[in-house]
PDB file of C-alpha atoms in Angstrom:
ATOM      1  CA  MET A   1       4.314  37.475 -47.096  1.00 40.00           C
ATOM      2  CA  ARG A   2       6.264  34.496 -48.195  1.00 35.00           C
ATOM      3  CA  GLN A   3       9.487  36.301 -46.595  1.00 42.00           C
ATOM      4  CA  GLY A   4       7.801  36.614 -43.579  1.00 37.00           C
ATOM      5  CA  ILE A   5       6.152  33.374 -43.409  1.00 33.00           C
ATOM      6  CA  LEU A   6       9.682  31.455 -43.960  1.00 31.00           C
ATOM      7  CA  GLY A   7      11.228  34.125 -41.478  1.00 32.00           C
ATOM      8  CA  LEU A   8       8.248  32.339 -38.966  1.00 28.00           C
ATOM      9  CA  PHE A   9       9.253  29.129 -39.716  1.00 29.00           C
ATOM     10  CA  ALA A  10      13.022  29.742 -39.175  1.00 31.00           C
ATOM     11  CA  LEU A  11      11.856  31.683 -35.815  1.00 27.00           C
ATOM     12  CA  VAL A  12       9.956  28.820 -34.855  1.00 30.00           C
ATOM     13  CA  ALA A  13      12.456  26.359 -35.874  1.00 32.00           C
ATOM     14  CA  LEU A  14      15.454  27.808 -33.286  1.00 33.00           C
ATOM     15  CA  ALA A  15      13.145  28.409 -30.488  1.00 37.00           C
ATOM     16  CA  GLY A  16      13.036  24.540 -30.390  1.00 42.00           C
ATOM     17  CA  SER A  17      15.788  23.310 -30.543  1.00 40.00           C
ATOM     18  CA  ALA A  18      17.322  25.903 -27.691  1.00 42.00           C
ATOM     19  CA  PRO A  19      18.842  24.298 -25.472  1.00 45.00           C
ATOM     20  CA  ALA A  20      16.923  23.373 -22.263  1.00 54.00           C
ATOM     21  CA  GLN A  21      17.336  24.800 -19.077  1.00 62.00           C
ATOM     22  CA  ASP A  22      18.757  23.164 -16.089  1.00 80.00           C
ATOM     23  CA  VAL A  23      16.774  21.436 -13.458  1.00 92.00           C
ATOM     24  CA  VAL A  24      18.710  22.752 -10.104  1.00 94.00           C
ATOM     25  CA  LEU A  25      19.315  21.289  -7.050  1.00 96.00           C
ATOM     26  CA  ARG A  26      20.246  22.296  -3.862  1.00 97.00           C
ATOM     27  CA  VAL A  27      21.331  20.512  -0.437  1.00 97.00           C
ATOM     28  CA  GLY A  28      19.758  23.262   2.146  1.00 96.00           C
ATOM     29  CA  THR A  29      21.819  24.050   5.341  1.00 94.00           C
ATOM     30  CA  ALA A  30      21.001  23.166   9.154  1.00 93.00           C
ATOM     31  CA  ASP A  31      22.129  24.212  12.346  1.00 90.00           C
ATOM     32  CA  VAL A  32      21.770  22.089  15.329  1.00 91.00           C
ATOM     33  CA  ALA A  33      23.705  21.443  19.049  1.00 88.00           C
ATOM     34  CA  ALA A  34      25.747  18.727  19.391  1.00 86.00           C
ATOM     35  CA  GLY A  35      24.378  15.518  19.154  1.00 87.00           C
ATOM     36  CA  GLN A  36      20.705  17.045  18.224  1.00 90.00           C
ATOM     37  CA  PRO A  37      18.383  15.541  15.193  1.00 94.00           C
ATOM     38  CA  ALA A  38      19.594  17.846  12.011  1.00 94.00           C
ATOM     39  CA  GLU A  39      16.993  17.726   8.745  1.00 96.00           C
ATOM     40  CA  VAL A  40      18.262  18.216   5.710  1.00 96.00           C
ATOM     41  CA  SER A  41      16.240  19.303   2.830  1.00 97.00           C
ATOM     42  CA  LEU A  42      16.719  18.769  -1.005  1.00 97.00           C
ATOM     43  CA  HIS A  43      15.278  21.343  -3.009  1.00 97.00           C
ATOM     44  CA  ILE A  44      14.686  21.697  -6.774  1.00 95.00           C
ATOM     45  CA  GLU A  45      14.476  24.643  -9.324  1.00 93.00           C
ATOM     46  CA  VAL A  46      12.834  23.763 -12.090  1.00 89.00           C
ATOM     47  CA  PRO A  47      13.166  26.766 -14.567  1.00 78.00           C
ATOM     48  CA  GLY A  48      12.022  24.859 -18.056  1.00 67.00           C
ATOM     49  CA  GLN A  49      10.871  21.397 -18.710  1.00 65.00           C
ATOM     50  CA  ALA A  50      10.411  19.421 -15.574  1.00 80.00           C
ATOM     51  CA  SER A  51      11.085  15.998 -13.964  1.00 87.00           C
ATOM     52  CA  SER A  52       8.490  12.791 -13.759  1.00 90.00           C
ATOM     53  CA  VAL A  53      12.627  11.066 -12.251  1.00 94.00           C
ATOM     54  CA  ILE A  54      15.288  12.158 -10.321  1.00 96.00           C
ATOM     55  CA  ASP A  55      18.289  10.804  -9.303  1.00 96.00           C
ATOM     56  CA  ILE A  56      20.793  11.975  -6.821  1.00 97.00           C
ATOM     57  CA  ASP A  57      23.819  10.390  -4.884  1.00 97.00           C
ATOM     58  CA  LEU A  58      25.132  12.509  -2.058  1.00 97.00           C
ATOM     59  CA  ALA A  59      28.288  12.233   0.120  1.00 97.00           C
ATOM     60  CA  TYR A  60      28.746  13.252   3.936  1.00 96.00           C
ATOM     61  CA  ASN A  61      31.014  12.306   6.483  1.00 93.00           C
ATOM     62  CA  ALA A  62      29.692   9.746   8.405  1.00 93.00           C
ATOM     63  CA  SER A  63      31.585  10.040  11.174  1.00 89.00           C
ATOM     64  CA  ARG A  64      29.805  13.309  12.000  1.00 89.00           C
ATOM     65  CA  LEU A  65      26.632  12.424  10.444  1.00 93.00           C
ATOM     66  CA  VAL A  66      24.535   9.671  10.818  1.00 93.00           C
ATOM     67  CA  LEU A  67      21.439   8.714   7.829  1.00 95.00           C
ATOM     68  CA  THR A  68      18.770   7.880   9.954  1.00 96.00           C
ATOM     69  CA  GLY A  69      15.837   8.248   7.020  1.00 96.00           C
ATOM     70  CA  VAL A  70      14.927  10.024   4.059  1.00 97.00           C
ATOM     71  CA  VAL A  71      11.501  11.275   3.732  1.00 97.00           C
ATOM     72  CA  PRO A  72       9.180  13.036   1.118  1.00 97.00           C
ATOM     73  CA  GLY A  73       9.051  16.646   0.370  1.00 97.00           C
ATOM     74  CA  ALA A  74       5.429  18.383  -0.575  1.00 96.00           C
ATOM     75  CA  VAL A  75       6.890  18.490  -4.535  1.00 95.00           C
ATOM     76  CA  ALA A  76       7.288  14.460  -4.753  1.00 95.00           C
ATOM     77  CA  VAL A  77       4.438  14.200  -2.725  1.00 96.00           C
ATOM     78  CA  ALA A  78       2.047  16.211  -4.949  1.00 94.00           C
ATOM     79  CA  ALA A  79       3.255  14.647  -8.160  1.00 93.00           C
ATOM     80  CA  GLY A  80       2.549  11.716  -6.661  1.00 95.00           C
ATOM     81  CA  LYS A  81       6.294  10.188  -6.476  1.00 96.00           C
ATOM     82  CA  ASP A  82       7.732   7.488  -3.944  1.00 96.00           C
ATOM     83  CA  VAL A  83      11.558   8.007  -2.204  1.00 97.00           C
ATOM     84  CA  ALA A  84      13.717   5.463  -2.172  1.00 97.00           C
ATOM     85  CA  PHE A  85      16.784   5.641  -0.896  1.00 97.00           C
ATOM     86  CA  TYR A  86      20.229   2.995  -0.007  1.00 96.00           C
ATOM     87  CA  GLU A  87      23.418   3.743   2.062  1.00 93.00           C
ATOM     88  CA  SER A  88      26.119   2.189  -0.375  1.00 89.00           C
ATOM     89  CA  THR A  89      28.238   2.731   1.967  1.00 93.00           C
ATOM     90  CA  PRO A  90      28.527   5.323   5.333  1.00 94.00           C
ATOM     91  CA  GLY A  91      28.923   8.169   3.888  1.00 95.00           C
ATOM     92  CA  GLU A  92      27.310   7.712   0.527  1.00 97.00           C
ATOM     93  CA  VAL A  93      23.360   7.461  -0.218  1.00 97.00           C
ATOM     94  CA  GLY A  94      21.547   6.893  -3.250  1.00 97.00           C
ATOM     95  CA  ILE A  95      18.270   8.591  -3.687  1.00 97.00           C
ATOM     96  CA  VAL A  96      15.700   8.067  -6.060  1.00 97.00           C
ATOM     97  CA  ILE A  97      12.671  10.013  -6.919  1.00 96.00           C
ATOM     98  CA  SER A  98      10.324   8.201  -9.024  1.00 95.00           C
ATOM     99  CA  GLY A  99       6.496   6.780  -9.305  1.00 93.00           C
ATOM    100  CA  MET A 100       4.077   4.678 -11.453  1.00 92.00           C
ATOM    101  CA  ASN A 101       3.214   7.682 -13.519  1.00 91.00           C
ATOM    102  CA  GLN A 102       3.938  10.610 -15.677  1.00 89.00           C
ATOM    103  CA  SER A 103       3.414  13.298 -13.275  1.00 91.00           C
ATOM    104  CA  THR A 104       6.072  16.523 -13.177  1.00 91.00           C
ATOM    105  CA  MET A 105       7.589  17.829 -10.364  1.00 93.00           C
ATOM    106  CA  GLY A 106       7.842  21.813 -10.180  1.00 90.00           C
ATOM    107  CA  SER A 107       9.835  23.918  -7.573  1.00 93.00           C
ATOM    108  CA  GLY A 108      10.360  23.194  -4.131  1.00 95.00           C
ATOM    109  CA  ILE A 109      11.492  20.334  -1.489  1.00 96.00           C
ATOM    110  CA  LEU A 110      11.774  17.190  -2.825  1.00 96.00           C
ATOM    111  CA  ALA A 111      13.062  15.396  -0.103  1.00 97.00           C
ATOM    112  CA  CYS A 112      14.159  15.837   3.507  1.00 97.00           C
ATOM    113  CA  LEU A 113      17.322  13.825   5.257  1.00 97.00           C
ATOM    114  CA  HIS A 114      17.436  13.303   8.322  1.00 97.00           C
ATOM    115  CA  PHE A 115      20.906  13.066  10.043  1.00 95.00           C
ATOM    116  CA  ASP A 116      22.004  12.243  13.666  1.00 93.00           C
ATOM    117  CA  THR A 117      24.632  14.292  14.759  1.00 90.00           C
ATOM    118  CA  ASP A 118      27.960  13.479  16.973  1.00 84.00           C
ATOM    119  CA  GLU A 119      28.081  14.835  20.599  1.00 82.00           C
ATOM    120  CA  SER A 120      30.612  15.509  20.904  1.00 79.00           C
ATOM    121  CA  ALA A 121      31.297  17.685  18.315  1.00 75.00           C
ATOM    122  CA  ASP A 122      33.157  20.923  18.215  1.00 75.00           C
ATOM    123  CA  TRP A 123      30.829  24.176  17.550  1.00 71.00           C
ATOM    124  CA  TRP A 124      30.255  25.802  14.107  1.00 74.00           C
ATOM    125  CA  MET A 125      31.741  22.512  12.654  1.00 81.00           C
ATOM    126  CA  HIS A 126      30.651  22.547   8.997  1.00 85.00           C
ATOM    127  CA  THR A 127      29.949  18.865   7.684  1.00 91.00           C
ATOM    128  CA  ALA A 128      29.614  18.733   4.161  1.00 93.00           C
ATOM    129  CA  VAL A 129      25.972  17.298   2.440  1.00 96.00           C
ATOM    130  CA  GLU A 130      27.641  16.907  -1.688  1.00 97.00           C
ATOM    131  CA  ILE A 131      25.997  15.458  -4.471  1.00 97.00           C
ATOM    132  CA  VAL A 132      28.343  13.450  -5.973  1.00 97.00           C
ATOM    133  CA  ALA A 133      25.987  12.860  -9.337  1.00 97.00           C
ATOM    134  CA  ALA A 134      22.446  13.994  -9.979  1.00 96.00           C
ATOM    135  CA  SER A 135      20.127  12.900 -13.859  1.00 95.00           C
ATOM    136  CA  ALA A 136      16.600  13.814 -14.216  1.00 94.00           C
ATOM    137  CA  ALA A 137      14.468  12.572 -16.761  1.00 92.00           C
ATOM    138  CA  SER A 138      11.243  13.695 -18.452  1.00 90.00           C
ATOM    139  CA  PRO A 139       8.062  12.200 -18.768  1.00 90.00           C
ATOM    140  CA  GLU A 140       9.277  11.410 -22.313  1.00 88.00           C
ATOM    141  CA  ALA A 141      12.719   9.312 -20.976  1.00 88.00           C
ATOM    142  CA  GLU A 142      14.491  12.738 -22.071  1.00 89.00           C
ATOM    143  CA  LEU A 143      17.537  13.420 -20.016  1.00 91.00           C
ATOM    144  CA  LEU A 144      17.356  16.624 -18.491  1.00 91.00           C
ATOM    145  CA  ASN A 145      20.279  19.335 -17.853  1.00 92.00           C
ATOM    146  CA  VAL A 146      20.969  19.039 -13.700  1.00 93.00           C
ATOM    147  CA  ASP A 147      22.950  21.554 -11.751  1.00 93.00           C
ATOM    148  CA  THR A 148      23.778  20.912  -8.548  1.00 95.00           C
ATOM    149  CA  ARG A 149      24.194  22.935  -5.640  1.00 95.00           C
ATOM    150  CA  ASP A 150      26.413  21.660  -1.935  1.00 96.00           C
ATOM    151  CA  GLY A 151      24.759  22.033   1.507  1.00 95.00           C
ATOM    152  CA  TYR A 152      25.990  21.201   4.672  1.00 93.00           C
ATOM    153  CA  VAL A 153      25.318  20.614   8.763  1.00 93.00           C
ATOM    154  CA  ARG A 154      26.541  23.022  11.153  1.00 89.00           C
ATOM    155  CA  VAL A 155      26.633  22.471  15.002  1.00 87.00           C
ATOM    156  CA  ALA A 156      26.311  26.182  17.048  1.00 80.00           C
ATOM    157  CA  PRO A 157      26.085  26.616  20.254  1.00 73.00           C
ATOM    158  CA  GLU A 158      22.013  25.944  21.608  1.00 68.00           C
ATOM    159  CA  ASP A 159      21.755  30.461  22.247  1.00 63.00           C
ATOM    160  CA  VAL A 160      23.122  30.841  19.152  1.00 60.00           C
ATOM    161  CA  ILE A 161      19.975  28.432  17.597  1.00 60.00           C
ATOM    162  CA  ALA A 162      17.626  30.064  19.132  1.00 54.00           C
ATOM    163  CA  VAL A 163      18.127  33.779  18.434  1.00 48.00           C
ATOM    164  CA  GLY A 164      19.055  33.047  15.123  1.00 48.00           C
ATOM    165  CA  PRO A 165      21.661  33.902  12.549  1.00 50.00           C
ATOM    166  CA  TRP A 166      19.906  37.773  12.756  1.00 43.00           C
ATOM    167  CA  GLY A 167      19.470  38.255  16.590  1.00 42.00           C
ATOM    168  CA  ARG A 168      15.824  37.413  16.603  1.00 39.00           C
ATOM    169  CA  ALA A 169      13.636  34.610  17.257  1.00 39.00           C
TER     170      ALA A 169
END
């Protein structure tokens, strides 16, 4: 019996010291016609401990995309969070998602980035929207592991956008 209890304590101690699972931040993709606005979603996947604050730095080609705004996504709204953004230089934007509460954010869309595209852009031109730095913290102010995935805006002919990638609307 004594060995069973000691074994149980060892198992609980090991489980408590397991490495935290990553919070995954992923930039979505958008297909748009040249000169049309593009909306790119910023997604979060939370397999482990949820975050209560997120700070992200993004980079993109400012000669191809012009950032016109960043709005909260469903996950941020549900958690009572605000989205603040600032352009340090054209093509670089910082985004902070936080609130005056300790509510955590689950998986889903954190924010939506709105861009204007170049009217003279060539078809099939990809413009990367890259996460260059990201951090997340728990309500207890513990830094969480963050994994990132970049996205893009692609200029496509209008008939391709209307039909969709699988040949049907």
